[in-house]
mmCIF file of C-alpha atoms in Angstrom:
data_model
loop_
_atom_site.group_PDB
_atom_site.id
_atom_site.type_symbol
_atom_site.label_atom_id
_atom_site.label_comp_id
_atom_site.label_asym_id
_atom_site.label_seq_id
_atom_site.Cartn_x
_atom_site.Cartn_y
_atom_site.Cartn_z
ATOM 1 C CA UNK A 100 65.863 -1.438 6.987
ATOM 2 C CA UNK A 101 62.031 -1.914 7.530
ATOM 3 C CA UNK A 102 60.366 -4.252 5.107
ATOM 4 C CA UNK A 103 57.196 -1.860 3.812
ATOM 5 C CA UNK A 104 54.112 -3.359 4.576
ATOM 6 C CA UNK A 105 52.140 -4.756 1.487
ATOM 7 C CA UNK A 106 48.234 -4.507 0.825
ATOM 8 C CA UNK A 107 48.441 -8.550 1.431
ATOM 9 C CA UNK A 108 49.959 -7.844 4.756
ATOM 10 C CA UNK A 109 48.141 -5.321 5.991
ATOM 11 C CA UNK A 110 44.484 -7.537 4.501
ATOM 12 C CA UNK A 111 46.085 -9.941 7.146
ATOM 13 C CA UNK A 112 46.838 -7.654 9.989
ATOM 14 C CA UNK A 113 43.683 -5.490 10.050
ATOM 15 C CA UNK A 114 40.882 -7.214 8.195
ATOM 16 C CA UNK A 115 41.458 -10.675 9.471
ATOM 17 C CA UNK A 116 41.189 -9.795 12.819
ATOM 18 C CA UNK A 117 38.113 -7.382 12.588
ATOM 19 C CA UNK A 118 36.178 -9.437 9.639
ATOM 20 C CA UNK A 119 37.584 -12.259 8.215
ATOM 21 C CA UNK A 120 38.231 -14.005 11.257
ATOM 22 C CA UNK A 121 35.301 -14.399 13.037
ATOM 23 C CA UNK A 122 33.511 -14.834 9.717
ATOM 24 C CA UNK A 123 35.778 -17.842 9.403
ATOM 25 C CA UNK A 124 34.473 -19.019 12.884
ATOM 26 C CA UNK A 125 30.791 -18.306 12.017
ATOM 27 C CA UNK A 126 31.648 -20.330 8.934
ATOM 28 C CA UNK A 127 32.806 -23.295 10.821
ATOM 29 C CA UNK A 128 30.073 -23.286 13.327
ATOM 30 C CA UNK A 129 27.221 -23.465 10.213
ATOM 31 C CA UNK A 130 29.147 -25.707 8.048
ATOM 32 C CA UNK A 131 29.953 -28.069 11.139
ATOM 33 C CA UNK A 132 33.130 -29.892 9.346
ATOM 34 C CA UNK A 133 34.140 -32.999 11.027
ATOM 35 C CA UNK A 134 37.208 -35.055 10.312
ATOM 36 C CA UNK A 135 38.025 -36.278 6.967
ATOM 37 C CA UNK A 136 36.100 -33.944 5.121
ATOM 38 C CA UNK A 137 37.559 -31.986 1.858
ATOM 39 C CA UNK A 138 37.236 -28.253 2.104
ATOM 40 C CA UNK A 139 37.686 -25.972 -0.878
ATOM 41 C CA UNK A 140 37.780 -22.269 -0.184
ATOM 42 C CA UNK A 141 37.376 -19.977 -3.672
ATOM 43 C CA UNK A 142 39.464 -16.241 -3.121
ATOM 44 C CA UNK A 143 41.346 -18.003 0.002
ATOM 45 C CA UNK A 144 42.875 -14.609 0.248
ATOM 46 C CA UNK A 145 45.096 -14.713 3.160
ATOM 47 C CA UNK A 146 43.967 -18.078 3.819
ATOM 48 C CA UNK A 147 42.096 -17.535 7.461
ATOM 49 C CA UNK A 148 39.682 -20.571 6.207
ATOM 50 C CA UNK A 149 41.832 -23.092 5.488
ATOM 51 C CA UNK A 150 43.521 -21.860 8.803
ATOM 52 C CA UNK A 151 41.005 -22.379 10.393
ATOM 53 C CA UNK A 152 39.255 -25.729 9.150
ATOM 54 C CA UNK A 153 42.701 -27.331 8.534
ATOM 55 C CA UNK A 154 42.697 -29.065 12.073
ATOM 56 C CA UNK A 155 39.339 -29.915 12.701
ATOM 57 C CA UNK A 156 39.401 -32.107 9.331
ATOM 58 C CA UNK A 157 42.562 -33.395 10.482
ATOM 59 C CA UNK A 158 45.043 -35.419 8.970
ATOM 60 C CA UNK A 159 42.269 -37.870 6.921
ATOM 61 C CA UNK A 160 40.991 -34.408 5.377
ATOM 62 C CA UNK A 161 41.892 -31.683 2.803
ATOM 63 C CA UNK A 162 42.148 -28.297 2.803
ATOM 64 C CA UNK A 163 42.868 -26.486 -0.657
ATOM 65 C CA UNK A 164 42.645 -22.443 -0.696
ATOM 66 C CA UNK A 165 42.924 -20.946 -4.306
ATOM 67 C CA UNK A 166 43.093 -17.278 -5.030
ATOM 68 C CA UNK A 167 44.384 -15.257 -8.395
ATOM 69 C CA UNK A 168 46.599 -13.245 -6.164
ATOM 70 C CA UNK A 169 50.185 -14.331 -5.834
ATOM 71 C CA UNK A 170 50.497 -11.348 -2.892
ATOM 72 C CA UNK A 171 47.755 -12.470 -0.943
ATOM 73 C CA UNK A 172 49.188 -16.495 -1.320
ATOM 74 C CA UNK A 173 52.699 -15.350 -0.263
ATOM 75 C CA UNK A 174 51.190 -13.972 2.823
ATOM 76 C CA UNK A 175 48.956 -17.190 3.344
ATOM 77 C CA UNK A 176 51.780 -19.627 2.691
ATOM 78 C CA UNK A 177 53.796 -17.616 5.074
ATOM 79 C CA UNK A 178 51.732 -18.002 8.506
ATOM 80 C CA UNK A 179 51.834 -21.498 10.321
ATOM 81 C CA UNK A 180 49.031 -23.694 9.275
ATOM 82 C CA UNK A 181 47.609 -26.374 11.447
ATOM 83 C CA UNK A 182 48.416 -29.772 9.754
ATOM 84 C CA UNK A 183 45.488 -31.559 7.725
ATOM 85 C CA UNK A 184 46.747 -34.232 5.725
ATOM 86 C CA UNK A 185 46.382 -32.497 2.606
ATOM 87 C CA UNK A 186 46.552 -28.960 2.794
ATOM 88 C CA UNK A 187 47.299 -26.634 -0.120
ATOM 89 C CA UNK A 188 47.097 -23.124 -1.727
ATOM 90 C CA UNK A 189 47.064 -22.845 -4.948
ATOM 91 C CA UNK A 190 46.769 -19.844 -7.928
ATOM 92 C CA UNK A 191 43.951 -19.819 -9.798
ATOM 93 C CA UNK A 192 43.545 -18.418 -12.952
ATOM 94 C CA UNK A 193 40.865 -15.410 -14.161
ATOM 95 C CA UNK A 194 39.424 -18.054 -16.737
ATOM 96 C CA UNK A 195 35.861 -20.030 -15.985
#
Protein backbone atom coordinates (compact mmCIF):
# COMPACT_ATOMS: atom_id res chain seq x y z
CA UNK A 1 0.00 0.00 0.00
CA UNK A 2 1.15 3.61 -0.93
CA UNK A 3 1.68 5.91 1.99
CA UNK A 4 -0.62 9.19 0.78
CA UNK A 5 1.38 12.06 0.49
CA UNK A 6 0.80 14.78 3.25
CA UNK A 7 0.65 18.71 2.76
CA UNK A 8 4.15 18.55 4.87
CA UNK A 9 5.47 16.24 2.26
CA UNK A 10 4.48 17.60 -0.63
CA UNK A 11 5.71 21.60 1.08
CA UNK A 12 9.03 19.52 0.95
CA UNK A 13 8.91 18.01 -2.46
CA UNK A 14 7.63 20.95 -4.53
CA UNK A 15 8.16 24.19 -2.66
CA UNK A 16 11.57 23.48 -1.33
CA UNK A 17 12.98 22.90 -4.46
CA UNK A 18 11.31 25.83 -6.45
CA UNK A 19 11.33 28.51 -3.37
CA UNK A 20 12.49 27.61 -0.23
CA UNK A 21 15.64 26.33 -1.29
CA UNK A 22 17.39 28.76 -3.01
CA UNK A 23 15.89 31.32 -0.63
CA UNK A 24 17.78 29.33 1.97
CA UNK A 25 20.99 29.81 -0.18
CA UNK A 26 20.33 33.56 -0.77
CA UNK A 27 19.91 33.56 2.99
CA UNK A 28 23.25 32.11 3.68
CA UNK A 29 25.10 34.16 1.21
CA UNK A 30 23.66 37.68 3.04
CA UNK A 31 23.85 36.43 6.48
CA UNK A 32 27.50 35.02 5.81
CA UNK A 33 27.44 32.45 8.98
CA UNK A 34 30.78 31.20 9.88
CA UNK A 35 31.59 28.49 12.36
CA UNK A 36 30.39 28.56 15.81
CA UNK A 37 27.65 30.76 15.32
CA UNK A 38 23.95 30.05 16.86
CA UNK A 39 21.23 30.13 14.27
CA UNK A 40 17.56 30.31 15.18
CA UNK A 41 15.09 29.89 12.37
CA UNK A 42 11.21 31.01 13.47
CA UNK A 43 8.39 28.69 11.17
CA UNK A 44 11.47 26.19 10.33
CA UNK A 45 8.80 24.50 8.35
CA UNK A 46 10.41 21.65 6.71
CA UNK A 47 13.57 22.74 8.07
CA UNK A 48 15.61 23.65 4.60
CA UNK A 49 17.48 26.43 6.92
CA UNK A 50 18.75 24.63 9.49
CA UNK A 51 19.64 22.14 6.60
CA UNK A 52 21.31 24.22 5.19
CA UNK A 53 23.36 26.37 7.84
CA UNK A 54 23.83 23.25 10.04
CA UNK A 55 27.36 22.48 8.47
CA UNK A 56 28.80 25.62 7.81
CA UNK A 57 28.43 26.47 11.72
CA UNK A 58 29.77 23.19 12.34
CA UNK A 59 30.13 21.23 15.27
CA UNK A 60 31.10 24.53 17.75
CA UNK A 61 27.60 25.98 16.47
CA UNK A 62 23.79 25.60 16.89
CA UNK A 63 21.12 25.20 14.83
CA UNK A 64 17.50 25.26 16.45
CA UNK A 65 14.35 25.30 13.91
CA UNK A 66 10.93 25.83 15.74
CA UNK A 67 7.60 25.68 14.03
CA UNK A 68 3.80 25.14 15.57
CA UNK A 69 3.35 22.37 13.11
CA UNK A 70 3.98 18.86 14.31
CA UNK A 71 3.43 17.72 10.31
CA UNK A 72 5.83 19.96 8.96
CA UNK A 73 8.56 18.84 12.06
CA UNK A 74 7.91 15.13 11.31
CA UNK A 75 8.92 15.79 7.81
CA UNK A 76 12.01 17.97 8.95
CA UNK A 77 13.17 15.50 11.57
CA UNK A 78 12.84 12.89 8.95
CA UNK A 79 15.49 14.08 6.18
CA UNK A 80 19.32 13.70 7.02
CA UNK A 81 20.72 16.77 8.57
CA UNK A 82 24.31 17.75 8.31
CA UNK A 83 25.82 17.52 11.88
CA UNK A 84 26.30 20.93 13.89
CA UNK A 85 27.01 20.31 17.33
CA UNK A 86 23.78 21.33 18.51
CA UNK A 87 21.12 20.97 16.20
CA UNK A 88 17.43 20.84 17.09
CA UNK A 89 13.72 21.26 16.06
CA UNK A 90 11.53 22.06 18.30
CA UNK A 91 7.39 22.92 18.59
CA UNK A 92 6.55 26.10 19.38
CA UNK A 93 3.56 27.19 20.78
CA UNK A 94 0.78 29.95 19.23
CA UNK A 95 1.43 32.08 22.51
CA UNK A 96 3.85 35.44 22.42
Amino acid sequence: MTKTATPADLYERYLVPALYGPAAQELKRVAQPECGDRVLDVACGTGVIPRTFAPIVGRSGEVTGLDVSPPMLAVARSIPSPTARRSRLLKATRRA
